[in-house]
Short mmCIF file of C-alpha atoms and ligand atoms in Angstrom, two decimals:
data_model
loop_
_atom_site.label_atom_id
_atom_site.label_comp_id
_atom_site.label_asym_id
_atom_site.label_seq_id
_atom_site.Cartn_x
_atom_site.Cartn_y
_atom_site.Cartn_z
CA UNK N 1 0.00 0.00 0.00
CA UNK N 2 1.32 3.48 -0.87
CA UNK N 3 1.91 5.61 2.22
CA UNK N 4 -0.02 8.82 2.64
CA UNK N 5 2.40 11.66 1.97
CA UNK N 6 1.56 15.28 2.81
CA UNK N 7 4.02 17.85 1.52
CA UNK N 8 4.42 21.27 3.17
CA UNK N 9 6.23 24.47 2.33
CA UNK N 10 8.41 24.39 5.42
CA UNK N 11 8.85 23.06 8.95
CA UNK N 12 6.45 25.64 10.36
CA UNK N 13 3.52 24.48 8.22
CA UNK N 14 4.45 20.85 8.76
CA UNK N 15 4.55 21.33 12.54
CA UNK N 16 1.14 22.99 12.53
CA UNK N 17 -0.28 20.01 10.66
CA UNK N 18 1.35 17.67 13.19
CA UNK N 19 -0.20 19.66 16.06
CA UNK N 20 -3.63 19.53 14.40
CA UNK N 21 -3.30 15.75 14.17
CA UNK N 22 -2.47 15.64 17.91
CA UNK N 23 -5.65 17.58 18.72
CA UNK N 24 -7.82 15.43 16.42
CA UNK N 25 -6.45 12.14 17.71
CA UNK N 26 -6.80 13.36 21.27
CA UNK N 27 -10.50 14.15 20.74
CA UNK N 28 -11.19 10.84 19.03
CA UNK N 29 -9.33 8.78 21.62
CA UNK N 30 -11.09 10.48 24.51
CA UNK N 31 -14.46 9.92 22.86
CA UNK N 32 -13.72 6.24 22.26
CA UNK N 33 -11.51 5.20 25.19
CA UNK N 34 -11.37 8.13 27.58
CA UNK N 35 -7.59 8.47 27.48
CA UNK N 36 -4.93 9.40 24.96
CA UNK N 37 -1.61 7.55 24.67
CA UNK N 38 1.02 9.33 22.59
CA UNK N 39 4.65 8.44 21.91
CA UNK N 40 7.00 11.33 21.13
CA UNK N 41 10.25 11.35 19.19
CA UNK N 42 13.54 13.13 19.76
CA UNK N 43 15.89 14.90 17.36
CA UNK N 44 15.55 18.45 16.02
CA UNK N 45 12.43 18.06 13.91
CA UNK N 46 9.73 17.84 16.63
CA UNK N 47 10.85 20.88 18.65
CA UNK N 48 8.56 23.28 16.80
CA UNK N 49 5.63 20.87 17.20
CA UNK N 50 6.27 20.79 20.96
CA UNK N 51 6.34 24.60 21.10
CA UNK N 52 3.07 24.87 19.18
CA UNK N 53 1.36 22.34 21.43
CA UNK N 54 2.51 24.36 24.44
CA UNK N 55 1.18 27.64 23.02
CA UNK N 56 -1.31 27.96 20.15
CA UNK N 57 -2.81 24.48 20.66
CA UNK N 58 -2.54 24.26 24.47
CA UNK N 59 -6.19 24.98 25.19
CA UNK N 60 -7.44 22.45 22.63
CA UNK N 61 -6.34 19.51 24.75
CA UNK N 62 -7.35 18.39 28.25
CA UNK N 63 -3.85 17.50 29.36
CA UNK N 64 -5.08 15.55 32.40
CA UNK N 65 -6.09 12.74 30.02
CA UNK N 66 -2.84 12.65 28.04
CA UNK N 67 -0.25 9.95 28.70
CA UNK N 68 3.14 10.66 27.17
CA UNK N 69 5.69 8.00 26.20
CA UNK N 70 8.76 8.01 23.97
CA UNK N 71 9.60 5.94 20.91
CA UNK N 72 13.23 5.94 21.97
CA UNK N 73 15.72 7.63 24.29
CA UNK N 74 19.43 8.27 24.50
CA UNK N 75 21.02 6.89 27.67
CA UNK N 76 21.93 10.21 29.27
CA UNK N 77 20.53 11.84 32.41
CA UNK N 78 17.25 13.73 32.00
CA UNK N 79 19.01 17.10 32.35
CA UNK N 80 21.50 16.36 29.54
CA UNK N 81 20.98 18.29 26.29
CA UNK N 82 20.77 14.95 24.44
CA UNK N 83 17.81 13.68 26.47
CA UNK N 84 14.61 13.41 24.42
CA UNK N 85 12.60 13.55 27.63
CA UNK N 86 14.48 16.71 28.66
CA UNK N 87 13.82 18.24 25.27
CA UNK N 88 10.06 17.56 25.48
CA UNK N 89 9.98 18.81 29.05
CA UNK N 90 11.75 22.04 28.09
CA UNK N 91 9.56 22.79 25.07
CA UNK N 92 6.20 21.29 26.02
CA UNK N 93 5.62 19.34 29.22
CA UNK N 94 6.57 22.06 31.67
CA UNK N 95 4.07 24.46 30.05
CA UNK N 96 0.97 22.27 30.12
CA UNK N 97 -1.06 20.90 33.05
CA UNK N 98 -0.15 17.26 32.50
CA UNK N 99 0.10 15.26 35.75
CA UNK N 100 3.61 13.94 36.50
CA UNK N 101 2.08 10.46 36.81
CA UNK N 102 1.15 10.63 33.11
CA UNK N 103 4.72 11.14 31.95
CA UNK N 104 6.23 7.74 31.20
CA UNK N 105 9.83 8.42 30.35
CA UNK N 106 12.58 5.98 29.46
CA UNK N 107 15.13 6.24 32.25
CA UNK N 108 18.15 7.36 30.27
CA UNK N 109 20.24 7.61 33.42
CA UNK N 110 20.28 3.80 33.61
CA UNK N 111 22.34 1.57 31.36
CA UNK N 112 20.52 0.51 28.18
CA UNK N 113 19.68 -3.03 29.37
CA UNK N 114 18.24 -1.81 32.68
CA UNK N 115 16.41 1.10 31.07
CA UNK N 116 14.93 -1.20 28.44
CA UNK N 117 13.65 -3.64 31.10
CA UNK N 118 12.22 -0.81 33.18
CA UNK N 119 10.40 0.65 30.16
CA UNK N 120 8.94 -2.72 29.16
CA UNK N 121 7.35 -2.97 32.64
CA UNK N 122 5.88 0.52 32.29
CA UNK N 123 4.42 -0.47 28.92
CA UNK N 124 2.84 -3.59 30.42
CA UNK N 125 0.70 -1.45 32.72
CA UNK N 126 -1.01 0.02 29.65
CA UNK N 127 -1.25 -3.21 27.67
CA UNK N 128 -4.54 -4.68 26.50
CA UNK N 129 -3.89 -8.44 27.00
CA UNK N 130 -2.65 -10.52 25.27
CA UNK N 131 -0.40 -7.66 24.12
CA UNK N 132 2.44 -6.68 26.43
CA UNK N 133 2.46 -3.07 25.28
CA UNK N 134 -0.17 -0.40 24.64
CA UNK N 135 -1.77 0.28 21.32
CA UNK N 136 -0.66 3.89 21.00
CA UNK N 137 -3.26 6.35 19.76
CA UNK N 138 -0.53 8.39 18.11
CA UNK N 139 3.20 7.86 17.50
CA UNK N 140 5.51 10.54 16.10
CA UNK N 141 8.69 9.37 14.41
CA UNK N 142 11.59 11.04 12.63
CA UNK N 143 14.01 9.66 10.08
CA UNK N 144 17.78 10.04 9.91
CA UNK N 145 19.78 10.58 6.73
CA UNK N 146 20.67 6.87 6.82
CA UNK N 147 17.02 5.79 7.04
CA UNK N 148 17.01 5.02 10.75
CA UNK N 149 13.94 5.72 12.80
CA UNK N 150 13.59 5.87 16.57
CA UNK N 151 16.81 4.00 17.50
CA UNK N 152 16.37 1.28 14.88
CA UNK N 153 19.56 1.63 12.88
CA UNK N 154 20.58 0.09 9.52
CA UNK N 155 21.77 -3.47 9.99
CA UNK N 156 19.98 -3.96 13.31
CA UNK N 157 17.76 -7.05 13.64
CA UNK N 158 14.53 -6.67 11.70
CA UNK N 159 12.22 -9.12 13.48
CA UNK N 160 12.37 -8.47 17.20
CA UNK N 161 9.57 -10.00 19.28
CA UNK N 162 10.24 -7.87 22.39
CA UNK N 163 8.63 -4.44 22.74
CA UNK N 164 11.81 -2.67 23.83
CA UNK N 165 15.44 -3.06 22.91
CA UNK N 166 18.69 -1.82 24.39
CA UNK N 167 20.87 -0.40 21.63
CA UNK N 168 24.59 0.28 21.50
CA UNK N 169 25.67 1.83 18.23
CA UNK N 170 28.49 3.85 16.79
CA UNK N 171 26.49 6.72 15.33
CA UNK N 172 27.99 9.76 13.62
CA UNK N 173 31.37 8.91 15.07
CA UNK N 174 30.19 8.81 18.63
CA UNK N 175 29.06 5.81 20.58
CA UNK N 176 25.41 5.95 21.46
CA UNK N 177 23.64 3.98 24.12
CA UNK N 178 19.96 4.03 23.61
CA UNK N 179 16.67 2.29 24.25
CA UNK N 180 14.07 1.93 21.53
CA UNK N 181 10.60 0.62 20.99
CA UNK N 182 10.51 -2.03 18.30
CA UNK N 183 8.36 -2.42 15.18
CA UNK N 184 5.87 -4.75 16.93
CA UNK N 185 4.91 -1.80 19.12
CA UNK N 186 4.95 0.87 16.40
CA UNK N 187 2.98 -1.39 14.08
CA UNK N 188 0.18 -1.92 16.56
CA UNK N 189 -0.40 1.84 16.89
CA UNK N 190 -3.60 3.43 15.66
CA UNK N 191 -1.72 6.21 13.87
CA UNK N 192 1.97 6.70 13.10
CA UNK N 193 3.10 10.11 11.86
CA UNK N 194 6.57 10.55 10.44
CA UNK N 195 7.97 14.08 10.31
CA UNK N 196 11.02 14.67 8.15
CA UNK N 197 12.55 17.57 6.28
CA UNK N 198 15.55 18.70 4.28
CA UNK N 199 17.25 18.07 0.97
CA UNK N 200 19.98 15.99 2.64
CA UNK N 201 17.45 13.24 3.38
CA UNK N 202 15.75 13.36 -0.05
CA UNK N 203 17.53 10.38 -1.63
CA UNK N 204 17.01 8.14 1.39
CA UNK N 205 13.41 9.24 1.66
CA UNK N 206 12.69 8.35 -1.97
CA UNK N 207 14.10 4.86 -1.30
CA UNK N 208 12.14 4.44 1.93
CA UNK N 209 8.76 5.12 0.29
CA UNK N 210 9.62 3.25 -2.92
CA UNK N 211 8.46 -0.29 -3.74
CA UNK N 212 11.99 -1.56 -3.12
CA UNK N 213 11.58 -3.13 0.31
CA UNK N 214 14.86 -3.31 2.16
CA UNK N 215 14.07 -2.95 5.86
CA UNK N 216 17.52 -4.13 6.89
CA UNK N 217 19.10 -1.12 5.19
CA UNK N 218 16.21 1.34 5.67
CA UNK N 219 14.71 0.76 9.12
CA UNK N 220 12.00 3.37 8.49
CA UNK N 221 10.48 0.79 6.11
CA UNK N 222 9.89 -1.52 9.08
CA UNK N 223 7.07 0.76 10.15
CA UNK N 224 3.74 -0.23 8.61
CA UNK N 225 0.88 -0.34 11.14
CA UNK N 226 -1.13 -3.54 10.75
CA UNK N 227 -4.45 -2.08 11.81
CA UNK N 228 -3.73 1.62 11.79
CA UNK N 229 -2.68 4.53 9.60
CA UNK N 230 0.71 5.79 8.47
CA UNK N 231 1.16 9.40 7.40
CA UNK N 232 4.34 11.15 6.28
CA UNK N 233 4.50 14.90 6.92
CA UNK N 234 7.41 16.21 4.87
CA UNK N 235 8.69 19.46 3.39
CA UNK N 236 9.25 20.22 -0.28
CA UNK N 237 12.99 19.74 0.00
CA UNK N 238 12.90 16.15 1.24
CA UNK N 239 10.15 15.32 -1.27
CA UNK N 240 12.18 16.63 -4.23
CA UNK N 241 13.32 13.18 -5.34
CA UNK N 242 9.97 11.43 -5.02
CA UNK N 243 8.33 10.02 -8.15
CA UNK N 244 5.44 12.16 -9.45
CA UNK N 245 2.67 9.83 -8.23
CA UNK N 246 3.70 10.40 -4.61
CA UNK N 247 3.95 14.19 -4.85
C1 6PG L 301 16.41 10.78 18.09
C2 6PG L 301 15.55 9.85 17.31
C3 6PG L 301 15.91 9.76 15.84
C4 6PG L 301 15.50 11.02 15.10
C5 6PG L 301 16.16 11.04 13.74
C6 6PG L 301 15.90 12.35 13.01
O1 6PG L 301 17.46 11.18 17.61
O2 6PG L 301 16.05 11.01 19.23
O3 6PG L 301 15.84 8.69 17.86
O4 6PG L 301 15.31 8.63 15.25
O5 6PG L 301 14.12 11.10 14.97
O6 6PG L 301 17.55 10.89 13.90
O7 6PG L 301 16.49 13.38 13.76
P1 6PG L 301 16.39 14.90 13.33
O8 6PG L 301 14.97 15.30 13.53
O9 6PG L 301 17.31 15.62 14.28
O10 6PG L 301 16.83 14.98 11.91
#
């Protein structure tokens, strides 16, 4: 199935669309299940989305019913500039009335194996049996220039049965200890929204959404919700190498 691709002028427009999706999914989830489970991503791309949710869109959400999780985390303390939790706290969570008990962070201060175990127990609390993880109402993901998403890197195992995985990679010349959710979790979500921009990622992006399926090399291709939707929010620059029928 061809993914749904929405192309925007720039990151600002793209982030507004991502915030509108948050508000819509929130309303629908509350109406149907009375709570909203969202998984955030890290990296540079979602910062503007977080700011918009904390300002222009703040009053459109009853934050007491929002439960926030993360698709992945770097193993650094929460106050470190590399912490995805810290980033979301600084741009969004400290500005909205979300109860602390609804913030389900990956404990980056632990080593990856311990943090991964701890997170899998947190997920279990929200799992509809027989699943051992929640069906997220909304998952935001980014994509790296190499086609990685969350902390699923090229060459990492494709079929992982566990919901969380400790990761130790050499990434951009620095070792990175991380924890990531795995495709079984992402693919049971109700809606997955990728956000990606920039000419530098255009070639990889064209490969990722092509019919050439190579999930080993392009981990973003591992994401295809079984009973949910997948939407790509991208800017013109990253879409510049897409075939006409996807633009
Ligand atoms: C992280 C995410 C990673 C990210 C991509 C894109 O770094 O926290 O794990 O998958 O979404 O690397 O990052 P940018 O948005 O910074 O390009």
